[in-house]
Amino acid sequence: MKNKPSKIEIMFVGLPESGKSTYIAAFWNSAKSQNGDCLEISKLPGNTEYLESLAEAWRKCEHVTRNVGESLENLVLGIKEYEDFGPFDLAFPDLSGETYKNVFKYRVIESDLAKRIQSANALVLFIRSNHIRKPESISELTHFLGLNEESSPIDTQAFTHDDATTQVIVTDLLQLILEGGSHINKIAIIISAWDKEISKGYSPREFTEEHLPLVFQFLWSNFEAHQYEFFGISAQGGDYDDEAEVLLDKENPSERIIAQVGDEKNADISMPIKWIMKDA
Amino acid sequence: MTQSSTTQMGICNNPNCKYFQDGNCLLGKDLPDCEFFSSPSQYNAISQIIGDLQKLKDLGTRKEIPLETPSSGFEISASEAIEINGHSQPNVIVLAGRQDVGKTTLIATLATLFQKSSSFAEYRFCRSKTLLGFEQRCFLSRIDSGNVKEDTERTPYSTDGYKYLHLGVVEIQNRSSKIDLVIADIPGEEFKRIANSSEKAKNFHLSKRTDHFAFLANADLLSNEKERQNEKSFLKTLFQRFTDTGILDQRIKIQIVFTKWDLLLSKAHEDKHFKFVSSVEDEIRLAAKGFEDKVDFIKLASRSSTEAGLEAGWGFDKLLSLWVKKPLRTTSGLPKHPVFVPAYAREFCKYEFRQQ
């Protein structure tokens, strides 16, 4: 067996409501249940209160709400052997989206977060497929709506950080995190809420290239091809408002999950983590 | 959020300074503007030059200090521009022209083109220290601003010195070819003063480090009977001012950029306007005698126009392909990798940004 690390540390990065906590909830449930293709827990961690609180809501098809707080939750799960990987610890600090939003806005990385970044091998970046702000120009809209120069402005705003497009925020965040001492050499981009996109026939890579071209270019320019990958994940499996009944009907809740990389589709929520483990 | 130390580290090379004890710079400056301050990259560069790591470690103290990350994300200063050190020095670009000629819109459009598509003009986005600066300049042309007519915020005049924007790109066919562009966003009033004063033109120190000098002229005004002579006159005067002072030497590549070309095309009597623009080009070539082969003429349309049949960003591919070309400067007198050198060490080089 090839010499594999005994611990993998992953940074989970994403803005508020990008799907991190829902992913963790679904991963915990699947890994603990030990059915399906997901990686499996080798032993329960000491304190599972936080994980169970997330998973409980997920199982009931209720929106997962992360406890907002400033302390870092450093989740470490013991994972069973998988393929040529011996048993290992999987660590991922669960930081709120507000933490990363503040990094972008205030340009400061607290030393605790900096230490997490410096010890991480990999980064998983969450971007919600239906929460993407795009650079839409006025000329595109006025042409479409037939407006003219004599029309009065609705209410001209001054620029704030929140007005930046999603791809600018995400790319800038990646730059801030990756510069200065990071050892991260693998980046998984998770396009969450993938249930809304899967029927359109895109692969997650094609989706990123089309809707987040700056992110795509940043990865292409700064990393080798094997160092980054794009995943489409729906940890919910569908819209709770419209499809809860169908989703709850599945005996095994893990079957709700949608996971895609390239053209490969299944219900394995641990797909991005398995990719990170490959060649580790 | 509680205040705590960041990942930024610095070193003060002045053994008499107690910044790291009491937070007060001996010279009364803000880091990293103090000449004794070294960032980690500078520290390593200095180590290589001097070749005595132990001597440096004995000087000053080293500690994590509560600094913000060097760039606000909006603009960078000259000293921050020097920090950009990729495969080679960045290409420095000056956009020269009066107010409303479209300097800032040009900058905003260039950045937007990389957000609209996964590549542009055979290049891909690589990095930028000023993504927010580009976004801010684009904002008034976007739906989210609440405007119904595209607009660009005027560049304010500042006594703090020029501000720069940074865009790093990679050639798709040659991934090892990474080029950093540092674009000076200078208000039009400055060039109005320069056009009126040879002294000001001579004191435009940025030109010593400029690789591309783009003179902008408004094609909308050049195709307006009442305005066209003034627009031509200003362009020629500004060009002549820099030529006369010897600043536009053989090292610098020059572009004459006709902005708002879509507005010219949407007017009647197109041929008449083309002829006038052509006469402007001829007069510039005459003024550039001796180095006219260094001058390129570009027509741009930042905004899309149905009447003119032009898409937003028309002409920018040609401009970018010029700007990414390696500068003509030789290494004589100029460092390959500019560094701050502490006063106590021999000065191997001076970086001419500092002569501003």
XYZ file of C-alpha atoms in Angstrom:
636
model
C 0.000 0.000 0.000
C 1.330 3.422 -0.975
C 2.356 5.640 1.924
C -0.735 7.716 2.609
C -1.204 10.540 5.125
C -2.979 9.685 8.359
C -4.800 12.997 8.383
C -6.361 15.136 5.712
C -7.214 18.726 6.594
C -9.674 20.453 4.361
C -10.765 24.071 4.417
C -14.463 24.420 3.696
C -14.865 27.866 2.196
C -17.962 29.656 1.065
C -20.070 32.745 1.542
C -23.248 32.691 3.643
C -25.878 30.235 2.381
C -23.522 28.605 -0.067
C -24.391 25.126 1.205
C -21.514 24.226 3.536
C -23.603 23.265 6.543
C -26.119 21.301 4.487
C -23.241 19.396 2.947
C -21.811 18.583 6.368
C -25.217 17.438 7.571
C -25.660 15.122 4.593
C -22.079 13.865 4.819
C -22.399 13.077 8.517
C -25.623 11.184 8.004
C -24.269 9.189 5.055
C -20.906 8.418 6.632
C -22.495 7.337 9.897
C -25.190 5.206 8.251
C -22.588 3.154 6.417
C -24.776 2.317 3.504
C -24.189 3.434 -0.037
C -20.887 4.532 -1.534
C -20.011 7.269 0.919
C -16.840 7.143 3.008
C -17.563 5.570 6.373
C -16.896 6.683 9.914
C -14.531 4.391 11.782
C -15.482 5.716 15.196
C -17.830 8.352 16.525
C -16.173 11.612 17.543
C -16.378 12.606 21.222
C -19.002 15.277 20.823
C -21.563 14.822 18.092
C -24.110 17.350 19.320
C -23.337 19.879 16.607
C -23.272 17.311 13.809
C -26.483 15.694 14.984
C -28.241 19.049 15.186
C -27.393 19.679 11.543
C -28.290 16.162 10.424
C -31.587 16.160 12.282
C -32.899 19.073 10.283
C -31.549 17.565 7.074
C -33.272 14.234 7.647
C -36.611 16.019 8.108
C -36.101 18.017 4.903
C -35.838 21.215 6.913
C -33.320 23.909 6.131
C -30.097 23.438 8.012
C -29.236 26.455 10.145
C -25.689 26.811 11.344
C -25.190 28.240 14.809
C -23.672 31.631 14.241
C -20.723 32.128 16.510
C -17.177 33.273 16.444
C -15.494 30.116 17.769
C -14.131 27.623 15.305
C -15.703 24.227 15.209
C -12.861 21.952 14.253
C -14.551 18.799 13.128
C -12.348 15.711 13.063
C -13.861 12.456 11.896
C -12.130 9.093 11.901
C -12.683 7.538 8.466
C -12.370 3.849 7.572
C -9.911 2.591 5.003
C -10.920 3.238 1.416
C -9.213 1.684 -1.622
C -5.482 2.127 -1.040
C -6.047 4.641 1.736
C -5.625 3.349 5.271
C -7.831 4.683 8.089
C -7.312 8.407 8.479
C -8.624 11.479 10.235
C -10.623 13.934 8.220
C -10.527 17.432 9.677
C -12.538 20.340 8.421
C -13.172 23.496 10.409
C -16.751 24.555 9.965
C -16.564 28.314 9.698
C -19.535 30.498 9.024
C -19.930 32.162 5.666
C -19.775 35.485 7.502
C -16.175 34.715 8.454
C -15.179 34.508 4.818
C -17.305 37.477 3.888
C -15.382 39.476 6.489
C -12.053 38.318 5.073
C -13.126 39.736 1.729
C -14.581 42.903 3.170
C -12.023 43.843 5.805
C -8.939 42.246 4.219
C -7.827 40.730 7.505
C -7.302 37.050 8.307
C -7.319 36.323 12.025
C -4.380 34.280 13.249
C -6.560 31.282 14.172
C -7.987 31.122 10.684
C -4.542 31.718 9.237
C -3.234 28.710 11.160
C -6.068 26.554 9.799
C -5.234 27.655 6.286
C -1.552 26.949 6.778
C -2.193 23.431 8.021
C -4.767 22.553 5.347
C -3.880 20.275 2.420
C -6.980 21.011 0.404
C -9.760 23.471 -0.038
C -13.400 22.897 -0.873
C -15.129 25.995 -2.172
C -18.914 26.171 -2.171
C -20.817 28.333 -4.618
C -24.572 28.173 -4.796
C -25.771 27.736 -8.344
C -28.823 29.981 -7.979
C -27.124 32.735 -5.971
C -24.741 34.050 -8.595
C -24.607 37.803 -9.146
C -23.484 38.511 -12.700
C -21.966 41.567 -14.422
C -25.137 42.677 -16.205
C -24.688 45.918 -18.056
C -27.356 48.552 -18.423
C -27.070 48.538 -22.198
C -28.040 44.873 -22.264
C -31.163 45.559 -20.227
C -32.231 48.833 -21.859
C -32.037 47.223 -25.252
C -34.151 44.345 -24.016
C -36.732 46.514 -22.253
C -36.713 49.376 -24.725
C -35.738 51.958 -22.151
C -34.104 55.176 -23.282
C -31.817 57.874 -21.940
C -34.754 60.025 -20.862
C -35.906 57.400 -18.352
C -35.263 58.421 -14.768
C -32.846 56.380 -12.688
C -34.549 54.165 -10.131
C -32.223 55.026 -7.302
C -28.511 55.342 -7.968
C -26.438 53.585 -5.327
C -22.843 54.018 -4.279
C -20.632 50.977 -4.712
C -20.137 48.671 -1.723
C -18.377 45.335 -1.360
C -21.731 43.602 -1.566
C -22.167 44.926 -5.108
C -19.242 42.961 -6.458
C -20.144 40.056 -8.701
C -20.006 36.551 -7.227
C -17.041 35.559 -9.338
C -15.070 38.597 -8.174
C -15.827 37.906 -4.506
C -14.960 34.237 -4.807
C -11.787 34.796 -6.837
C -10.583 37.512 -4.488
C -11.313 35.291 -1.511
C -9.281 32.479 -3.077
C -6.403 34.876 -3.677
C -6.479 36.104 -0.081
C -6.609 32.598 1.336
C -4.025 31.041 -0.943
C -1.369 33.714 -0.684
C 0.994 33.804 2.271
C 2.079 30.383 3.442
C -0.727 28.110 2.266
C 0.120 24.464 1.465
C -3.174 23.847 -0.243
C -2.519 21.913 -3.413
C -5.989 20.642 -4.266
C -9.133 22.666 -4.739
C -12.599 21.205 -5.170
C -15.259 23.595 -6.416
C -18.710 22.494 -5.328
C -21.602 24.038 -7.192
C -24.340 23.497 -4.636
C -28.104 23.355 -5.208
C -27.140 21.293 -8.247
C -30.653 19.867 -8.426
C -31.623 23.129 -10.129
C -29.031 22.703 -12.865
C -28.695 18.995 -13.490
C -31.507 18.805 -16.019
C -29.845 21.437 -18.224
C -27.112 19.034 -19.285
C -24.100 21.067 -18.131
C -21.239 19.391 -16.398
C -20.123 21.271 -13.281
C -16.974 22.334 -15.137
C -18.999 23.710 -18.028
C -21.303 25.483 -15.598
C -18.352 27.171 -13.900
C -16.785 28.175 -17.186
C -20.070 29.681 -18.360
C -21.343 31.360 -15.195
C -18.160 31.996 -13.209
C -15.487 32.479 -15.878
C -13.165 34.469 -13.637
C -13.022 31.604 -11.116
C -12.404 29.130 -13.932
C -9.591 31.232 -15.362
C -7.983 31.789 -11.966
C -7.753 28.042 -11.358
C -6.596 27.290 -14.891
C -3.841 29.947 -14.694
C -2.505 29.111 -11.268
C -2.861 25.347 -10.872
C -2.130 22.212 -12.810
C -5.125 20.366 -14.211
C -4.980 17.600 -11.615
C -5.083 20.096 -8.757
C -8.625 21.318 -9.219
C -11.980 19.784 -10.072
C -15.593 20.842 -10.307
C -18.468 19.049 -8.615
C -22.193 19.572 -8.718
C -23.756 18.621 -5.393
C -27.281 18.801 -4.107
C -27.216 17.733 -0.489
C -30.943 18.412 -0.232
C -31.785 16.599 -3.412
C -34.462 19.083 -4.358
C -36.412 22.136 -3.332
C -37.899 21.587 0.117
C -40.800 23.891 -0.642
C -41.920 21.903 -3.671
C -40.454 18.454 -3.326
C -40.275 17.623 0.395
C -42.896 14.902 0.105
C -41.029 13.092 -2.637
C -37.741 13.446 -0.818
C -39.121 12.230 2.515
C -40.568 9.212 0.755
C -37.096 7.759 0.183
C -36.379 5.179 2.851
C -32.702 5.917 2.803
C -32.287 9.711 3.002
C -28.827 9.433 1.442
C -30.571 8.493 -1.795
C -31.840 12.062 -2.088
C -28.312 13.319 -2.666
C -27.220 14.351 -6.150
C -23.513 14.360 -6.925
C -21.883 14.903 -10.285
C -18.360 15.255 -11.598
C -17.910 15.440 -15.335
C -20.645 13.225 -16.708
C -20.576 10.845 -13.757
C -23.645 11.091 -11.546
C -24.465 9.285 -8.321
C -25.572 9.876 -4.741
C -22.156 9.831 -3.103
C -21.780 13.026 -1.101
C -18.158 12.161 -0.340
C -17.199 12.327 -4.020
C -15.163 15.567 -3.651
C -13.336 14.217 -0.614
C -12.472 11.000 -2.427
C -11.062 13.092 -5.260
C -8.926 15.029 -2.759
C -7.670 11.743 -1.315
C -6.621 10.526 -4.730
C -2.881 11.037 -5.193
C -2.629 12.493 -1.662
C -14.653 40.382 15.425
C -11.851 40.631 17.964
C -8.599 42.184 16.872
C -5.783 39.702 16.568
C -2.542 39.350 14.719
C -2.652 38.453 11.083
C -0.499 36.390 8.842
C 1.429 39.477 7.745
C 5.013 39.643 8.954
C 7.492 42.385 8.501
C 10.959 43.373 9.459
C 12.307 46.785 10.285
C 15.902 47.167 9.225
C 16.523 50.279 11.266
C 18.188 49.104 14.479
C 17.187 52.348 16.235
C 13.482 52.079 15.505
C 11.166 50.729 18.149
C 8.101 50.212 15.970
C 7.598 46.699 17.187
C 7.691 47.818 20.793
C 5.571 50.937 20.740
C 4.036 51.042 17.271
C 5.771 54.310 16.373
C 7.917 54.489 13.250
C 11.100 56.492 13.886
C 10.580 58.341 10.608
C 6.927 58.943 11.327
C 5.805 56.896 8.340
C 3.133 54.288 7.782
C 4.292 50.823 6.961
C 5.003 49.634 4.291
C 5.951 53.106 2.976
C 8.946 53.359 5.308
C 12.187 52.663 3.440
C 13.425 50.461 6.268
C 10.442 48.141 6.109
C 10.770 44.808 4.343
C 7.989 42.425 3.553
C 8.755 38.694 3.494
C 9.436 38.708 -0.261
C 11.719 41.701 0.054
C 13.417 40.125 3.036
C 14.254 37.064 0.981
C 15.438 39.139 -1.949
C 17.674 41.198 0.309
C 19.047 38.007 1.821
C 20.038 36.791 -1.592
C 21.674 40.051 -2.555
C 23.627 40.539 0.585
C 24.198 36.839 1.091
C 24.354 37.088 4.819
C 21.148 35.878 6.385
C 22.603 35.887 9.857
C 23.565 39.539 9.621
C 19.988 40.447 8.773
C 18.526 38.374 11.567
C 20.607 40.276 14.064
C 19.156 43.544 12.923
C 15.794 44.733 14.123
C 13.191 42.455 15.536
C 10.777 40.152 13.814
C 7.231 39.742 14.951
C 3.745 39.256 13.662
C 2.256 42.679 13.413
C -1.349 43.711 13.021
C -1.219 44.820 9.436
C -3.980 44.685 6.957
C -3.193 42.727 3.835
C -1.118 45.044 1.630
C -3.854 45.901 -0.797
C -7.327 47.185 0.011
C -8.412 45.426 -3.124
C -9.334 48.769 -4.692
C -6.048 50.283 -5.792
C -2.393 49.781 -5.076
C 0.259 52.334 -4.408
C 3.574 52.546 -6.235
C 5.326 50.595 -3.479
C 2.678 47.878 -3.623
C 3.057 47.743 -7.411
C 6.725 46.956 -6.883
C 5.693 43.976 -4.756
C 4.120 42.428 -7.826
C 6.886 40.199 -8.934
C 5.927 37.452 -11.259
C 8.156 36.016 -13.957
C 9.295 39.502 -14.831
C 8.576 43.091 -13.981
C 5.028 44.236 -14.573
C 4.203 46.186 -17.717
C 3.314 49.702 -16.581
C 0.672 51.487 -18.593
C -0.235 55.148 -18.503
C -3.561 56.266 -19.924
C -3.237 59.918 -20.858
C -6.083 62.189 -21.804
C -8.436 64.781 -20.506
C -11.612 64.339 -18.502
C -14.380 62.248 -20.009
C -12.207 60.850 -22.765
C -12.867 57.379 -21.344
C -9.748 56.382 -19.392
C -11.600 54.824 -16.498
C -14.219 53.259 -18.739
C -11.429 51.633 -20.703
C -10.036 50.133 -17.510
C -13.467 48.942 -16.383
C -14.250 47.393 -19.759
C -10.983 45.499 -19.897
C -11.713 43.878 -16.547
C -15.318 43.102 -17.450
C -14.301 41.268 -20.605
C -12.612 38.620 -18.446
C -15.822 38.223 -16.451
C -17.926 37.681 -19.539
C -15.956 34.862 -21.055
C -13.432 32.246 -19.981
C -10.790 33.869 -22.148
C -10.198 37.076 -24.039
C -7.860 37.763 -26.923
C -6.020 34.472 -26.353
C -5.390 35.328 -22.709
C -6.871 34.213 -19.421
C -7.147 36.039 -16.146
C -4.441 35.006 -13.689
C -4.577 37.338 -10.714
C -5.312 40.858 -9.552
C -4.676 42.833 -6.402
C -7.366 45.299 -7.369
C -10.459 43.315 -8.301
C -12.595 45.615 -6.183
C -11.125 48.640 -7.909
C -12.208 47.288 -11.276
C -15.659 46.476 -9.894
C -16.072 49.955 -8.475
C -15.228 51.472 -11.850
C -17.714 49.185 -13.600
C -20.511 49.730 -11.154
C -22.278 52.718 -12.667
C -22.594 50.843 -15.950
C -24.395 47.952 -14.283
C -28.046 47.336 -13.579
C -27.398 47.035 -9.846
C -26.378 50.697 -9.670
C -29.926 51.832 -10.407
C -28.796 53.852 -13.422
C -30.638 53.634 -16.724
C -27.722 55.049 -18.685
C -24.256 53.594 -18.481
C -21.819 55.855 -16.751
C -18.397 55.811 -15.094
C -17.332 57.571 -11.939
C -14.869 60.362 -12.553
C -11.383 59.719 -11.180
C -10.910 62.053 -8.238
C -7.793 64.135 -7.931
C -5.712 63.026 -4.965
C -2.714 64.472 -3.185
C -1.705 60.981 -2.067
C -0.133 60.181 -5.401
C -1.284 58.136 -8.300
C -3.304 55.003 -7.867
C -2.720 51.859 -9.834
C -4.775 48.913 -10.887
C -3.356 45.462 -11.400
C -4.320 42.793 -13.883
C -2.344 39.604 -14.383
C -2.997 37.475 -17.465
C -1.683 34.253 -18.953
C -1.285 33.416 -22.618
C -3.435 30.375 -23.378
C -0.951 28.866 -25.835
C 1.968 29.399 -23.511
C 1.018 28.957 -19.885
C 4.435 29.911 -18.658
C 3.909 33.345 -20.159
C 2.340 35.293 -17.276
C 2.176 39.040 -17.640
C 1.252 41.569 -14.995
C -0.206 44.861 -16.131
C -0.086 47.835 -13.786
C -2.365 50.550 -15.072
C -2.127 54.078 -13.719
C -5.530 55.664 -13.279
C -4.699 59.353 -13.406
C -7.365 62.080 -13.401
C -7.827 64.143 -16.520
C -7.072 67.405 -14.705
C -3.511 66.232 -14.291
C -3.041 65.893 -18.020
C -4.664 69.256 -18.598
C -1.974 70.758 -16.356
C 0.744 68.816 -18.123
C -0.482 69.938 -21.521
C -0.160 73.534 -20.329
C 3.260 73.221 -18.761
C 6.588 71.799 -19.958
C 7.751 71.823 -16.340
C 4.924 69.533 -15.318
C 5.609 67.280 -18.270
C 9.266 67.045 -17.274
C 8.317 66.227 -13.712
C 6.024 63.383 -14.717
C 8.362 60.850 -13.162
C 6.107 57.891 -13.773
C 7.201 57.989 -17.389
C 10.612 56.679 -16.331
C 8.977 53.394 -15.471
C 6.278 53.404 -18.141
C 6.249 50.673 -20.746
C 3.137 51.721 -22.625
C 1.907 55.264 -23.022
C -1.650 55.380 -24.349
C -2.907 58.786 -25.484
C -6.680 58.813 -25.610
C -8.827 60.942 -27.888
C -12.615 60.997 -27.924
C -13.927 59.884 -31.313
C -17.348 61.258 -30.439
C -15.837 64.751 -30.196
C -13.611 64.195 -33.222
C -16.801 63.603 -35.196
C -18.469 66.744 -33.864
C -17.861 69.759 -36.084
C -17.825 72.189 -33.179
C -15.595 70.119 -30.889
C -13.241 68.247 -33.165
C -10.535 70.875 -33.557
C -10.201 71.317 -29.778
C -10.031 67.576 -29.287
C -7.334 67.230 -31.917
C -5.438 70.189 -30.518
C -5.369 68.791 -27.008
C -4.171 65.395 -28.186
C -1.392 66.913 -30.264
C -0.341 69.310 -27.514
C -0.158 66.586 -24.896
C 1.760 64.340 -27.244
C 4.137 67.147 -28.143
C 4.735 68.034 -24.483
C 5.927 64.537 -23.712
C 7.890 64.279 -26.927
C 9.673 67.568 -26.326
C 10.805 66.550 -22.846
C 12.375 63.411 -24.275
C 10.217 61.195 -22.107
C 8.783 59.270 -25.043
C 12.028 57.571 -25.857
C 12.643 54.416 -27.784
C 11.889 52.230 -24.788
C 8.254 53.183 -24.501
C 5.568 51.810 -26.750
C 2.912 54.349 -27.679
C -0.735 53.879 -28.523
C -3.069 56.547 -29.842
C -6.471 55.317 -28.765
C -9.685 56.659 -30.256
C -12.363 55.925 -27.679
C -16.150 55.889 -28.172
C -15.746 54.743 -31.755
C -19.298 53.385 -31.649
C -20.594 56.938 -31.284
C -18.657 58.055 -34.352
C -20.052 55.167 -36.386
C -23.611 55.944 -35.374
C -23.424 59.398 -36.993
C -24.126 60.474 -40.531
C -21.275 61.431 -42.911
C -19.057 58.642 -41.723
C -16.490 59.215 -44.463
C -15.978 62.804 -43.408
C -15.256 61.697 -39.841
C -12.920 58.932 -40.979
C -11.011 61.466 -43.023
C -10.627 63.790 -40.079
C -9.418 61.015 -37.791
C -6.993 59.970 -40.487
C -5.604 63.504 -40.586
C -5.110 63.351 -36.823
C -3.173 60.121 -37.237
C -0.975 61.702 -39.913
C -0.164 64.669 -37.710
C 0.740 62.429 -34.803
C 3.026 60.382 -37.043
C 4.724 63.579 -38.072
C 5.179 64.615 -34.465
C 6.603 61.171 -33.714
C 9.216 61.434 -36.407
C 12.094 59.192 -35.529
C 10.033 56.771 -33.546
C 6.819 56.580 -35.542
C 7.216 52.798 -35.806
C 6.666 52.652 -32.042
C 3.210 54.209 -32.394
C 0.068 52.133 -32.863
C -3.393 53.502 -33.585
C -6.351 51.787 -31.972
C -10.082 52.330 -32.176
C -12.190 51.247 -29.208
C -15.820 50.887 -28.264
C -16.239 50.123 -24.572
C -20.002 49.907 -24.749
C -22.153 47.954 -27.133
C -24.030 49.768 -29.828
C -26.770 48.345 -32.020
C -26.619 51.328 -34.351
C -22.914 50.948 -34.889
C -23.103 47.166 -34.951
C -20.354 46.870 -32.357
C -20.213 44.666 -29.292
C -18.952 45.943 -25.965
C -15.195 45.714 -25.887
C -14.661 46.098 -29.611
C -11.021 46.812 -30.343
C -9.812 45.726 -26.903
C -8.262 42.551 -28.213
C -5.786 44.550 -30.238
C -5.030 46.842 -27.298
C -4.423 43.968 -24.912
C -2.172 42.169 -27.384
C -0.008 45.329 -27.478
C 0.052 45.853 -23.728
C 1.169 42.335 -22.901
C 4.262 42.701 -25.029
C 7.416 42.744 -22.982
C 8.844 46.202 -22.419
C 11.708 47.412 -24.534
C 13.721 48.578 -21.569
C 17.212 47.178 -21.173
C 18.525 45.995 -17.861
C 21.113 48.754 -17.659
C 20.326 50.882 -14.650
C 17.113 49.032 -13.913
C 16.709 46.004 -11.701
C 15.221 42.738 -12.938
C 13.577 42.198 -9.578
C 13.203 45.519 -7.855
C 13.728 45.493 -4.131
C 14.023 47.928 -1.297
C 17.573 47.964 -0.110
C 18.254 49.055 3.465
C 20.314 52.203 3.822
C 23.196 50.411 5.502
C 23.672 48.058 2.567
C 25.245 48.900 -0.727
C 22.568 50.117 -3.091
C 22.672 47.795 -6.038
C 19.808 49.457 -7.705
C 17.287 52.185 -7.446
C 13.772 51.585 -8.544
C 12.471 54.607 -10.327
C 9.022 54.459 -8.884
C 10.639 55.917 -5.805
C 11.576 59.018 -7.715
C 7.972 60.154 -7.815
